[in-house]
mmCIF file of C-alpha atoms and ligand atoms in Angstrom:
data_model
loop_
_atom_site.group_PDB
_atom_site.id
_atom_site.type_symbol
_atom_site.label_atom_id
_atom_site.label_comp_id
_atom_site.label_asym_id
_atom_site.label_seq_id
_atom_site.Cartn_x
_atom_site.Cartn_y
_atom_site.Cartn_z
ATOM 1 C CA MET A 216 -20.059 18.247 19.365
ATOM 2 C CA TYR A 217 -17.640 17.844 16.129
ATOM 3 C CA ASP A 218 -18.063 15.873 14.016
ATOM 4 C CA TYR A 219 -15.486 13.361 13.801
ATOM 5 C CA LEU A 220 -12.396 12.477 16.295
ATOM 6 C CA ILE A 221 -9.627 11.848 14.665
ATOM 7 C CA VAL A 222 -7.324 10.216 17.362
ATOM 8 C CA GLY A 223 -3.941 10.440 16.009
ATOM 9 C CA ALA A 224 -2.549 13.243 14.818
ATOM 10 C CA GLY A 225 -0.111 11.199 12.379
ATOM 11 C CA LEU A 226 0.279 11.090 8.710
ATOM 12 C CA PHE A 227 -3.393 9.346 8.128
ATOM 13 C CA GLY A 228 -4.801 11.768 11.033
ATOM 14 C CA ALA A 229 -3.845 15.072 8.759
ATOM 15 C CA VAL A 230 -4.970 14.118 6.562
ATOM 16 C CA PHE A 231 -7.983 12.616 6.492
ATOM 17 C CA ALA A 232 -8.343 16.221 9.131
ATOM 18 C CA TYR A 233 -7.491 18.144 6.457
ATOM 19 C CA GLU A 234 -9.711 17.669 3.596
ATOM 20 C CA ALA A 235 -12.680 16.719 6.056
ATOM 21 C CA SER A 236 -12.639 20.453 6.991
ATOM 22 C CA LYS A 237 -12.217 22.029 3.881
ATOM 23 C CA ARG A 238 -15.806 19.769 3.400
ATOM 24 C CA GLY A 239 -17.106 21.808 6.058
ATOM 25 C CA LYS A 240 -16.523 19.444 8.351
ATOM 26 C CA THR A 241 -15.333 20.261 12.599
ATOM 27 C CA CYS A 242 -12.880 18.183 12.606
ATOM 28 C CA LEU A 243 -11.021 17.714 17.277
ATOM 29 C CA VAL A 244 -7.463 15.680 16.857
ATOM 30 C CA ILE A 245 -5.976 14.618 19.585
ATOM 31 C CA ASP A 246 -2.010 12.910 19.785
ATOM 32 C CA LYS A 247 -0.777 11.098 23.231
ATOM 33 C CA ARG A 248 2.737 12.810 22.183
ATOM 34 C CA ASP A 249 3.559 16.370 23.092
ATOM 35 C CA HIS A 250 4.125 17.384 18.803
ATOM 36 C CA ILE A 251 1.967 16.830 15.708
ATOM 37 C CA GLY A 252 3.343 14.521 13.210
ATOM 38 C CA GLY A 253 3.440 11.234 14.048
ATOM 39 C CA ASN A 254 6.436 9.067 12.853
ATOM 40 C CA VAL A 255 7.562 11.537 10.742
ATOM 41 C CA TYR A 256 8.230 14.667 13.272
ATOM 42 C CA THR A 257 11.211 15.852 12.182
ATOM 43 C CA GLU A 258 12.002 19.267 15.409
ATOM 44 C CA GLU A 259 15.215 21.387 14.245
ATOM 45 C CA VAL A 260 18.359 20.839 16.840
ATOM 46 C CA GLU A 261 20.757 23.286 15.611
ATOM 47 C CA GLY A 262 19.183 24.747 12.730
ATOM 48 C CA ILE A 263 19.299 20.758 11.100
ATOM 49 C CA ASN A 264 15.978 19.439 10.985
ATOM 50 C CA VAL A 265 15.907 15.879 12.644
ATOM 51 C CA HIS A 266 14.065 12.769 12.117
ATOM 52 C CA ARG A 267 13.228 12.033 15.655
ATOM 53 C CA TYR A 268 11.207 8.575 14.226
ATOM 54 C CA GLY A 269 13.792 8.203 12.273
ATOM 55 C CA ALA A 270 14.871 8.691 8.784
ATOM 56 C CA HIS A 271 12.142 9.521 6.882
ATOM 57 C CA ILE A 272 12.360 9.959 2.591
ATOM 58 C CA PHE A 273 9.357 11.146 0.667
ATOM 59 C CA HIS A 274 9.127 8.494 -1.896
ATOM 60 C CA THR A 275 6.187 8.087 -4.792
ATOM 61 C CA ASN A 276 5.351 6.659 -8.231
ATOM 62 C CA ASN A 277 2.010 7.945 -8.364
ATOM 63 C CA LYS A 278 1.146 11.903 -9.594
ATOM 64 C CA LYS A 279 -1.761 12.423 -7.558
ATOM 65 C CA ILE A 280 0.303 11.967 -4.185
ATOM 66 C CA TRP A 281 3.215 14.125 -5.183
ATOM 67 C CA ASP A 282 1.177 16.799 -6.000
ATOM 68 C CA TYR A 283 -1.112 16.369 -3.280
ATOM 69 C CA VAL A 284 1.613 16.815 -1.073
ATOM 70 C CA ASN A 285 3.978 19.376 -3.109
ATOM 71 C CA GLN A 286 1.064 21.870 -1.257
ATOM 72 C CA PHE A 287 1.663 21.773 1.897
ATOM 73 C CA ALA A 288 5.813 22.148 1.428
ATOM 74 C CA THR A 289 8.247 21.754 -1.211
ATOM 75 C CA PHE A 290 11.257 19.262 -1.643
ATOM 76 C CA ASN A 291 13.977 19.272 -2.486
ATOM 77 C CA ARG A 292 16.626 16.976 -4.856
ATOM 78 C CA TYR A 293 17.448 14.897 -2.012
ATOM 79 C CA THR A 294 17.978 10.709 -3.524
ATOM 80 C CA ASN A 295 18.064 8.593 -1.301
ATOM 81 C CA ALA A 296 21.593 6.400 -2.058
ATOM 82 C CA PRO A 297 22.766 4.732 1.029
ATOM 83 C CA ILE A 298 25.630 3.007 1.995
ATOM 84 C CA ALA A 299 26.785 0.250 3.047
ATOM 85 C CA ASN A 300 30.252 -0.097 6.394
ATOM 86 C CA TYR A 301 30.812 -3.630 5.812
ATOM 87 C CA LYS A 302 34.020 -3.379 8.734
ATOM 88 C CA GLY A 303 35.640 -0.561 7.284
ATOM 89 C CA GLU A 304 34.891 -1.566 3.497
ATOM 90 C CA LEU A 305 32.194 1.158 1.902
ATOM 91 C CA TYR A 306 29.757 0.061 -0.985
ATOM 92 C CA ASN A 307 26.771 1.404 -2.840
ATOM 93 C CA LEU A 308 23.642 1.327 -2.567
ATOM 94 C CA PRO A 309 21.459 -0.230 -3.743
ATOM 95 C CA PHE A 310 23.498 -3.184 -5.724
ATOM 96 C CA ASN A 311 24.359 -2.502 -8.415
ATOM 97 C CA MET A 312 27.217 -2.138 -10.685
ATOM 98 C CA ASN A 313 29.516 0.561 -8.252
ATOM 99 C CA THR A 314 28.788 -1.890 -5.636
ATOM 100 C CA PHE A 315 30.716 -4.878 -7.886
ATOM 101 C CA TYR A 316 33.192 -3.079 -8.861
ATOM 102 C CA THR A 317 34.126 -2.938 -5.688
ATOM 103 C CA LEU A 318 33.361 -6.303 -4.339
ATOM 104 C CA TRP A 319 34.933 -8.106 -7.223
ATOM 105 C CA GLY A 320 36.498 -5.296 -9.537
ATOM 106 C CA VAL A 321 34.596 -6.123 -12.605
ATOM 107 C CA THR A 322 33.729 -3.380 -14.668
ATOM 108 C CA SER A 323 31.091 -4.457 -17.684
ATOM 109 C CA PRO A 324 27.987 -5.664 -16.336
ATOM 110 C CA GLN A 325 27.864 -8.725 -18.146
ATOM 111 C CA GLU A 326 31.147 -9.602 -16.336
ATOM 112 C CA ALA A 327 28.682 -9.563 -13.232
ATOM 113 C CA GLN A 328 26.001 -10.631 -14.043
ATOM 114 C CA GLN A 329 28.424 -14.303 -14.429
ATOM 115 C CA LYS A 330 30.224 -13.634 -10.985
ATOM 116 C CA ILE A 331 26.635 -13.478 -9.483
ATOM 117 C CA LYS A 332 25.082 -16.995 -11.862
ATOM 118 C CA GLU A 333 28.674 -18.183 -10.554
ATOM 119 C CA GLN A 334 28.078 -17.505 -7.210
ATOM 120 C CA ARG A 335 24.495 -19.173 -6.727
ATOM 121 C CA GLU A 336 24.723 -22.358 -8.930
ATOM 122 C CA ALA A 337 27.495 -22.539 -6.575
ATOM 123 C CA ALA A 338 25.827 -22.767 -3.933
ATOM 124 C CA GLY A 339 23.291 -25.249 -5.721
ATOM 125 C CA ILE A 340 20.183 -23.885 -3.523
ATOM 126 C CA SER A 341 17.207 -25.910 -5.781
ATOM 127 C CA LYS A 342 14.566 -25.098 -3.187
ATOM 128 C CA PRO A 343 15.341 -22.624 -0.928
ATOM 129 C CA THR A 344 14.352 -23.066 2.846
ATOM 130 C CA ASN A 345 15.626 -20.106 4.786
ATOM 131 C CA LEU A 346 15.545 -16.976 4.421
ATOM 132 C CA GLU A 347 19.894 -17.198 4.116
ATOM 133 C CA GLU A 348 19.038 -20.628 1.283
ATOM 134 C CA GLN A 349 17.254 -18.018 -0.346
ATOM 135 C CA ALA A 350 19.084 -14.125 -1.035
ATOM 136 C CA ILE A 351 21.924 -16.621 -1.578
ATOM 137 C CA SER A 352 19.762 -18.333 -3.630
ATOM 138 C CA LEU A 353 19.057 -14.753 -5.407
ATOM 139 C CA VAL A 354 22.649 -12.784 -5.150
ATOM 140 C CA GLY A 355 24.715 -14.641 -4.115
ATOM 141 C CA THR A 356 27.556 -15.798 -1.358
ATOM 142 C CA ASP A 357 29.195 -13.020 -1.498
ATOM 143 C CA ILE A 358 26.952 -9.413 -1.170
ATOM 144 C CA TYR A 359 24.955 -12.212 0.913
ATOM 145 C CA GLN A 360 27.544 -12.215 2.925
ATOM 146 C CA LYS A 361 29.259 -8.722 3.443
ATOM 147 C CA LEU A 362 25.323 -7.251 2.772
ATOM 148 C CA ILE A 363 22.455 -9.032 3.926
ATOM 149 C CA LYS A 364 23.743 -11.227 7.218
ATOM 150 C CA GLY A 365 24.773 -8.927 9.186
ATOM 151 C CA TYR A 366 22.414 -6.115 8.829
ATOM 152 C CA THR A 367 19.269 -8.273 7.804
ATOM 153 C CA GLU A 368 20.272 -10.597 12.039
ATOM 154 C CA LYS A 369 19.945 -8.050 13.317
ATOM 155 C CA GLN A 370 16.731 -5.617 12.010
ATOM 156 C CA TRP A 371 14.943 -9.476 13.196
ATOM 157 C CA GLY A 372 17.391 -10.324 16.673
ATOM 158 C CA ARG A 373 17.985 -13.670 14.873
ATOM 159 C CA ALA A 374 20.035 -16.271 12.922
ATOM 160 C CA ALA A 375 19.078 -15.448 9.165
ATOM 161 C CA LYS A 376 18.680 -19.482 8.995
ATOM 162 C CA ASP A 377 16.608 -19.212 11.929
ATOM 163 C CA LEU A 378 14.044 -16.812 9.375
ATOM 164 C CA PRO A 379 11.613 -17.325 7.157
ATOM 165 C CA ALA A 380 12.419 -17.315 3.396
ATOM 166 C CA PHE A 381 9.636 -15.825 2.595
ATOM 167 C CA ILE A 382 10.560 -12.112 3.946
ATOM 168 C CA ILE A 383 13.110 -11.674 1.354
ATOM 169 C CA LYS A 384 10.588 -12.040 -2.063
ATOM 170 C CA ARG A 385 13.597 -9.795 -4.324
ATOM 171 C CA LEU A 386 16.110 -7.566 -4.191
ATOM 172 C CA PRO A 387 16.832 -5.545 -6.383
ATOM 173 C CA VAL A 388 20.444 -5.644 -7.626
ATOM 174 C CA ARG A 389 21.490 -3.449 -10.866
ATOM 175 C CA PHE A 390 23.615 -3.528 -13.724
ATOM 176 C CA THR A 391 24.015 -0.126 -14.216
ATOM 177 C CA PHE A 392 26.346 2.380 -12.634
ATOM 178 C CA ASP A 393 22.939 4.009 -9.977
ATOM 179 C CA ASN A 394 22.332 4.271 -6.802
ATOM 180 C CA ASN A 395 19.956 5.543 -6.597
ATOM 181 C CA TYR A 396 17.509 3.955 -3.851
ATOM 182 C CA PHE A 397 14.192 4.668 -5.503
ATOM 183 C CA ASN A 398 13.072 3.313 -8.614
ATOM 184 C CA ASP A 399 10.234 5.799 -7.886
ATOM 185 C CA ARG A 400 9.848 8.693 -10.366
ATOM 186 C CA TYR A 401 9.691 11.240 -7.619
ATOM 187 C CA GLN A 402 11.450 11.430 -4.121
ATOM 188 C CA GLY A 403 12.615 14.037 -2.057
ATOM 189 C CA ILE A 404 12.314 15.869 1.286
ATOM 190 C CA PRO A 405 10.415 18.367 2.677
ATOM 191 C CA ILE A 406 12.159 22.304 3.004
ATOM 192 C CA GLY A 407 11.653 23.274 6.432
ATOM 193 C CA GLY A 408 10.758 19.677 7.786
ATOM 194 C CA TYR A 409 7.552 17.746 7.517
ATOM 195 C CA THR A 410 6.485 18.988 10.850
ATOM 196 C CA ALA A 411 5.696 22.322 8.478
ATOM 197 C CA MET A 412 4.409 20.439 6.720
ATOM 198 C CA VAL A 413 2.040 18.352 8.591
ATOM 199 C CA GLU A 414 1.401 21.314 10.481
ATOM 200 C CA LYS A 415 -0.640 23.396 7.295
ATOM 201 C CA MET A 416 -2.504 20.206 6.810
ATOM 202 C CA LEU A 417 -3.699 20.884 10.491
ATOM 203 C CA GLU A 418 -3.883 24.952 10.187
ATOM 204 C CA GLY A 419 -7.506 25.720 11.839
ATOM 205 C CA VAL A 420 -8.161 22.668 13.166
ATOM 206 C CA ASP A 421 -8.208 21.781 16.699
ATOM 207 C CA VAL A 422 -5.870 19.444 17.691
ATOM 208 C CA THR A 423 -5.209 18.833 21.531
ATOM 209 C CA LEU A 424 -1.398 17.232 22.811
ATOM 210 C CA ASN A 425 -0.682 15.468 25.434
ATOM 211 C CA VAL A 426 -4.051 12.826 25.436
ATOM 212 C CA ASP A 427 -4.285 9.277 25.108
ATOM 213 C CA PHE A 428 -7.538 8.239 23.749
ATOM 214 C CA PHE A 429 -7.283 5.326 26.120
ATOM 215 C CA GLU A 430 -6.827 7.327 29.499
ATOM 216 C CA ASP A 431 -10.331 8.237 29.382
ATOM 217 C CA LYS A 432 -12.201 6.271 26.115
ATOM 218 C CA GLU A 433 -16.089 8.416 26.983
ATOM 219 C CA LYS A 434 -14.951 11.056 27.264
ATOM 220 C CA TRP A 435 -13.561 12.437 24.184
ATOM 221 C CA SER A 436 -16.002 8.954 22.579
ATOM 222 C CA ASN A 437 -18.592 11.893 23.779
ATOM 223 C CA LEU A 438 -16.763 14.589 22.069
ATOM 224 C CA ALA A 439 -17.420 14.159 18.039
ATOM 225 C CA ASN A 440 -20.158 11.983 16.132
ATOM 226 C CA LYS A 441 -17.650 9.518 14.789
ATOM 227 C CA ILE A 442 -14.024 8.675 15.400
ATOM 228 C CA VAL A 443 -10.930 8.162 13.099
ATOM 229 C CA PHE A 444 -8.582 6.171 14.860
ATOM 230 C CA THR A 445 -5.316 5.917 13.764
ATOM 231 C CA GLY A 446 -3.515 4.203 17.117
ATOM 232 C CA MET A 447 -2.941 0.240 17.587
ATOM 233 C CA ILE A 448 -6.531 -1.726 16.697
ATOM 234 C CA ASP A 449 -5.615 -4.432 19.335
ATOM 235 C CA GLN A 450 -5.574 -1.998 22.002
ATOM 236 C CA TYR A 451 -8.967 -0.432 20.759
ATOM 237 C CA TYR A 452 -9.995 -3.571 21.220
ATOM 238 C CA ASP A 453 -8.859 -4.305 25.169
ATOM 239 C CA TYR A 454 -6.384 -6.787 23.441
ATOM 240 C CA GLN A 455 -9.470 -9.944 23.660
ATOM 241 C CA HIS A 456 -7.954 -11.761 20.576
ATOM 242 C CA GLY A 457 -4.758 -11.186 21.612
ATOM 243 C CA VAL A 458 -1.729 -9.211 21.674
ATOM 244 C CA LEU A 459 -0.076 -7.814 17.482
ATOM 245 C CA ALA A 460 3.599 -8.039 18.236
ATOM 246 C CA TYR A 461 5.791 -5.141 16.979
ATOM 247 C CA ARG A 462 9.519 -4.677 16.286
ATOM 248 C CA SER A 463 11.006 -1.362 17.811
ATOM 249 C CA LEU A 464 14.703 0.387 17.440
ATOM 250 C CA GLN A 465 16.428 2.400 20.409
ATOM 251 C CA PHE A 466 16.922 6.201 18.428
ATOM 252 C CA ASP A 467 20.348 7.140 19.768
ATOM 253 C CA THR A 468 21.598 11.202 18.400
ATOM 254 C CA THR A 469 24.401 13.585 19.066
ATOM 255 C CA VAL A 470 25.058 16.599 18.357
ATOM 256 C CA LEU A 471 28.705 16.714 17.182
ATOM 257 C CA ASP A 472 30.018 20.822 18.222
ATOM 258 C CA ASP A 473 33.363 20.665 16.468
ATOM 259 C CA VAL A 474 32.448 18.274 13.327
ATOM 260 C CA ALA A 475 30.505 19.941 10.172
ATOM 261 C CA ASN A 476 30.173 17.016 8.506
ATOM 262 C CA TYR A 477 30.950 13.227 10.652
ATOM 263 C CA GLN A 478 29.999 11.198 7.203
ATOM 264 C CA GLY A 479 29.792 12.780 4.518
ATOM 265 C CA ASN A 480 26.362 10.746 3.694
ATOM 266 C CA ALA A 481 22.633 10.771 5.247
ATOM 267 C CA VAL A 482 22.385 6.785 5.135
ATOM 268 C CA VAL A 483 25.708 4.574 5.936
ATOM 269 C CA ASN A 484 24.082 1.481 7.444
ATOM 270 C CA TYR A 485 26.343 -1.167 9.233
ATOM 271 C CA THR A 486 25.971 -4.482 6.808
ATOM 272 C CA ASP A 487 28.070 -6.892 9.544
ATOM 273 C CA ARG A 488 26.924 -9.011 13.701
ATOM 274 C CA GLU A 489 28.620 -7.120 15.424
ATOM 275 C CA THR A 490 28.150 -3.860 15.637
ATOM 276 C CA PRO A 491 25.128 -3.033 17.705
ATOM 277 C CA TYR A 492 23.416 -0.001 15.615
ATOM 278 C CA THR A 493 21.767 -0.710 11.841
ATOM 279 C CA ARG A 494 22.445 2.129 10.557
ATOM 280 C CA ILE A 495 23.267 5.753 11.041
ATOM 281 C CA ILE A 496 21.772 8.822 9.679
ATOM 282 C CA GLU A 497 23.366 12.124 9.442
ATOM 283 C CA HIS A 498 20.399 14.314 9.511
ATOM 284 C CA LYS A 499 22.281 17.616 8.073
ATOM 285 C CA HIS A 500 22.650 15.930 4.016
ATOM 286 C CA PHE A 501 18.927 15.381 3.651
ATOM 287 C CA GLU A 502 18.639 19.152 3.912
ATOM 288 C CA PHE A 503 22.475 19.831 1.881
ATOM 289 C CA GLY A 504 23.031 21.974 5.158
ATOM 290 C CA THR A 505 26.605 23.292 6.167
ATOM 291 C CA GLN A 506 26.434 24.487 9.364
ATOM 292 C CA ASP A 507 28.771 24.251 11.817
ATOM 293 C CA LYS A 508 28.091 21.490 13.999
ATOM 294 C CA THR A 509 26.666 17.448 13.028
ATOM 295 C CA VAL A 510 24.227 16.304 14.197
ATOM 296 C CA ILE A 511 23.660 12.118 14.738
ATOM 297 C CA THR A 512 21.602 9.651 15.479
ATOM 298 C CA LYS A 513 22.348 6.004 15.364
ATOM 299 C CA GLU A 514 19.526 3.477 15.352
ATOM 300 C CA TYR A 515 19.735 0.403 17.223
ATOM 301 C CA PRO A 516 16.944 -2.180 15.778
ATOM 302 C CA SER A 517 14.682 -4.738 19.311
ATOM 303 C CA GLU A 518 12.667 -6.284 20.593
ATOM 304 C CA TRP A 519 8.843 -4.860 21.206
ATOM 305 C CA HIS A 520 7.211 -5.107 24.271
ATOM 306 C CA PRO A 521 4.115 -4.291 25.183
ATOM 307 C CA GLY A 522 4.006 -0.261 25.784
ATOM 308 C CA ASP A 523 7.961 0.275 23.893
ATOM 309 C CA GLU A 524 6.791 1.907 20.823
ATOM 310 C CA PRO A 525 5.301 -0.278 17.785
ATOM 311 C CA TYR A 526 7.550 -0.089 14.150
ATOM 312 C CA TYR A 527 7.729 -2.399 12.446
ATOM 313 C CA PRO A 528 4.377 -5.019 12.161
ATOM 314 C CA VAL A 529 5.585 -9.045 12.611
ATOM 315 C CA ASN A 530 3.200 -9.894 9.746
ATOM 316 C CA ASP A 531 3.732 -13.791 10.486
ATOM 317 C CA LYS A 532 0.771 -16.207 10.367
ATOM 318 C CA ARG A 533 0.092 -15.951 14.177
ATOM 319 C CA ASN A 534 -0.080 -11.991 13.975
ATOM 320 C CA GLU A 535 -1.990 -11.896 10.436
ATOM 321 C CA ALA A 536 -3.967 -14.118 12.476
ATOM 322 C CA ILE A 537 -5.851 -12.106 15.377
ATOM 323 C CA TYR A 538 -5.054 -9.290 13.216
ATOM 324 C CA GLN A 539 -8.184 -10.950 10.603
ATOM 325 C CA LYS A 540 -10.367 -10.597 14.242
ATOM 326 C CA TYR A 541 -10.160 -7.251 14.963
ATOM 327 C CA LYS A 542 -10.766 -6.844 11.278
ATOM 328 C CA GLN A 543 -13.969 -8.313 11.745
ATOM 329 C CA LEU A 544 -14.630 -6.209 14.574
ATOM 330 C CA ALA A 545 -13.655 -3.116 12.849
ATOM 331 C CA GLU A 546 -15.649 -3.558 9.798
ATOM 332 C CA GLN A 547 -18.874 -3.330 12.406
ATOM 333 C CA GLU A 548 -19.134 -0.112 13.492
ATOM 334 C CA VAL A 549 -20.736 2.176 12.493
ATOM 335 C CA ASN A 550 -19.476 5.320 14.071
ATOM 336 C CA VAL A 551 -15.450 4.226 14.175
ATOM 337 C CA ILE A 552 -13.143 4.779 11.143
ATOM 338 C CA PHE A 553 -9.792 2.861 11.338
ATOM 339 C CA GLY A 554 -7.020 3.947 9.446
ATOM 340 C CA GLY A 555 -3.563 4.685 9.267
ATOM 341 C CA ARG A 556 0.056 1.477 10.208
ATOM 342 C CA LEU A 557 -1.180 0.442 13.173
ATOM 343 C CA ALA A 558 -4.835 0.381 13.146
ATOM 344 C CA THR A 559 -4.675 -1.977 10.384
ATOM 345 C CA TYR A 560 -1.349 -3.063 11.303
ATOM 346 C CA LYS A 561 0.561 -2.946 8.291
ATOM 347 C CA TYR A 562 3.990 -1.132 7.302
ATOM 348 C CA TYR A 563 2.831 1.776 4.996
ATOM 349 C CA ASP A 564 5.553 4.715 3.478
ATOM 350 C CA MET A 565 4.471 7.722 3.584
ATOM 351 C CA HIS A 566 2.617 7.700 -0.018
ATOM 352 C CA GLN A 567 0.895 5.036 0.805
ATOM 353 C CA VAL A 568 -0.858 5.859 3.737
ATOM 354 C CA ILE A 569 -1.768 9.476 2.193
ATOM 355 C CA GLY A 570 -2.892 7.112 -0.494
ATOM 356 C CA ALA A 571 -5.095 5.682 2.086
ATOM 357 C CA ALA A 572 -5.976 8.224 3.970
ATOM 358 C CA LEU A 573 -7.725 9.736 0.695
ATOM 359 C CA ALA A 574 -9.362 6.939 -0.198
ATOM 360 C CA THR A 575 -11.607 6.734 3.408
ATOM 361 C CA VAL A 576 -12.059 10.590 2.845
ATOM 362 C CA THR A 577 -13.604 9.709 -0.580
ATOM 363 C CA ARG A 578 -15.569 6.785 1.080
ATOM 364 C CA GLU A 579 -16.485 9.131 3.917
ATOM 365 C CA LEU A 580 -17.199 12.093 2.317
ATOM 366 C CA ASP A 581 -18.009 12.842 -1.182
HETATM 367 P P1 FAD B 285 1.901 7.846 12.439
HETATM 368 O O1 FAD B 285 2.912 8.850 11.814
HETATM 369 O O2 FAD B 285 2.519 6.358 13.415
HETATM 370 O O3 FAD B 285 0.111 8.042 13.665
HETATM 371 C C1 FAD B 285 -0.152 7.755 14.093
HETATM 372 C C2 FAD B 285 -0.279 8.413 16.374
HETATM 373 O O4 FAD B 285 -1.934 8.348 16.300
HETATM 374 C C3 FAD B 285 1.450 9.211 16.505
HETATM 375 O O5 FAD B 285 1.538 10.446 16.622
HETATM 376 C C4 FAD B 285 0.180 8.648 18.061
HETATM 377 O O6 FAD B 285 1.256 8.914 19.230
HETATM 378 C C5 FAD B 285 -0.917 8.503 17.802
HETATM 379 N N1 FAD B 285 -1.789 7.743 19.411
HETATM 380 C C6 FAD B 285 -1.360 5.815 18.655
HETATM 381 N N2 FAD B 285 -2.472 5.829 20.089
HETATM 382 C C7 FAD B 285 -2.609 6.927 21.006
HETATM 383 C C8 FAD B 285 -4.183 6.584 22.045
HETATM 384 N N3 FAD B 285 -4.101 6.229 22.439
HETATM 385 N N4 FAD B 285 -4.185 8.131 22.105
HETATM 386 C C9 FAD B 285 -3.623 9.673 21.339
HETATM 387 N N5 FAD B 285 -3.384 9.364 19.780
HETATM 388 C C10 FAD B 285 -2.005 7.853 19.937
HETATM 389 N N6 FAD B 285 8.019 6.216 4.899
HETATM 390 C C11 FAD B 285 8.047 6.691 3.515
HETATM 391 O O7 FAD B 285 7.640 6.700 2.718
HETATM 392 N N7 FAD B 285 10.145 6.522 3.281
HETATM 393 C C12 FAD B 285 10.954 6.797 5.232
HETATM 394 O O8 FAD B 285 11.650 7.133 4.630
HETATM 395 C C13 FAD B 285 9.961 5.992 5.486
HETATM 396 N N8 FAD B 285 10.916 5.975 7.012
HETATM 397 C C14 FAD B 285 10.176 5.271 8.559
HETATM 398 C C15 FAD B 285 11.687 4.591 8.526
HETATM 399 C C16 FAD B 285 10.632 4.263 10.501
HETATM 400 C C17 FAD B 285 12.108 4.008 11.090
HETATM 401 C C18 FAD B 285 9.767 4.053 10.360
HETATM 402 C C19 FAD B 285 9.322 3.409 11.566
HETATM 403 C C20 FAD B 285 8.985 4.126 9.238
HETATM 404 C C21 FAD B 285 9.113 5.026 8.055
HETATM 405 N N9 FAD B 285 8.701 5.154 7.182
HETATM 406 C C22 FAD B 285 9.266 5.335 5.938
HETATM 407 C C23 FAD B 285 7.267 4.733 6.935
HETATM 408 C C24 FAD B 285 6.286 7.097 7.872
HETATM 409 O O9 FAD B 285 6.688 6.624 9.530
HETATM 410 C C25 FAD B 285 4.350 6.051 8.034
HETATM 411 O O10 FAD B 285 4.258 5.537 6.613
HETATM 412 C C26 FAD B 285 4.163 7.222 8.407
HETATM 413 O O11 FAD B 285 4.389 7.681 9.677
HETATM 414 C C27 FAD B 285 2.292 6.241 9.049
HETATM 415 O O12 FAD B 285 1.645 7.220 9.557
HETATM 416 P P2 FAD B 285 -0.211 7.688 10.535
HETATM 417 O O13 FAD B 285 -0.972 8.428 10.342
HETATM 418 O O14 FAD B 285 -0.791 5.805 10.028
HETATM 419 O O15 FAD B 285 0.238 6.689 11.739
#
């Protein structure tokens, strides 16, 4: 009999397993996939660590979390500085003085601020009623048309005019020549890939892959005193209050045998509406790779249907109401702990999910 059955070998499950084992508890981790790591999984292709479930860049402002992950991996100096490609024109992201110079030829922060102000005023929007109006009222028409509209419409599968304004509360605008996407103090990619990092967390822990908890819920539950569940909470409760909606993604990965450097950057966003993918990731640039070949992944946003990979929760009113009902059921459980992005129906960055797992461990075991 184990102390804990942990359903899901992603970051939440792995951190919980590591910490519980450290405190003398026995754990069995199961995952329906054929690998550990959940969505941060990386696999080596042509000597390059490929991020199978989308580009993952670790960043945090929290020194404790940074020190925590550094126990399991050494991080490189990668800094996320994406490029936007709008119909062949290239712009730096996030919106900063480099972007404004390319867009308008302005060379000082005052000129850039003036330009944005003029465009905001010309649009005359006092109370934005949809995402389009909200974005224009924040950054003006040019940035919206070239860098936001198409990308957002592809991401959500709907016209920006039909999306609610609240999706964009703020848009990061910087009046410095700084292409660093994140504001956090710490950032990087684990040398050797995320899978190796999670392997270290799970060292000495029993792990069984290729098994779905729901195929024999009773059998798995009977193996441990308590369950840590990191799968979909609606599925745990047989969808009795309805199905929680997600946005999904399709990844199309290609090895380019004759190309050493395809796009000169790890992340290039395609911000026009016509190109069907939102981004091309060139994985070697996350780790300053010098191989003769390269591996690229095109990322296509897609509708989610039950059975597809759930990536982004749709946190609108309908889904929030459904989630609250499941949450109430979860709160009544004595021997089941729900954690991670799927069981709490929340978009978490890696540092947040690690923080949440550590907080759960403290509540449960300290
Ligand atoms: P998961 O990694 O999803 O792990 C859950 C595991 O449970 C999965 O392995 C699943 O197979 C397993 N499971 C589910 N149901 C069952 C079942 N019934 N039986 C057995 N096993 C089951 N974060 C960042 O900090 N930086 C980034 O740049 C970044 N980029 C991202 C890009 C994309 C496209 C996405 C979708 C997310 C990104 N994230 C990023 C967020 C990051 O992926 C998550 O924070 C993290 O993976 C969450 O870990 P988790 O353990 O909660 O969930």
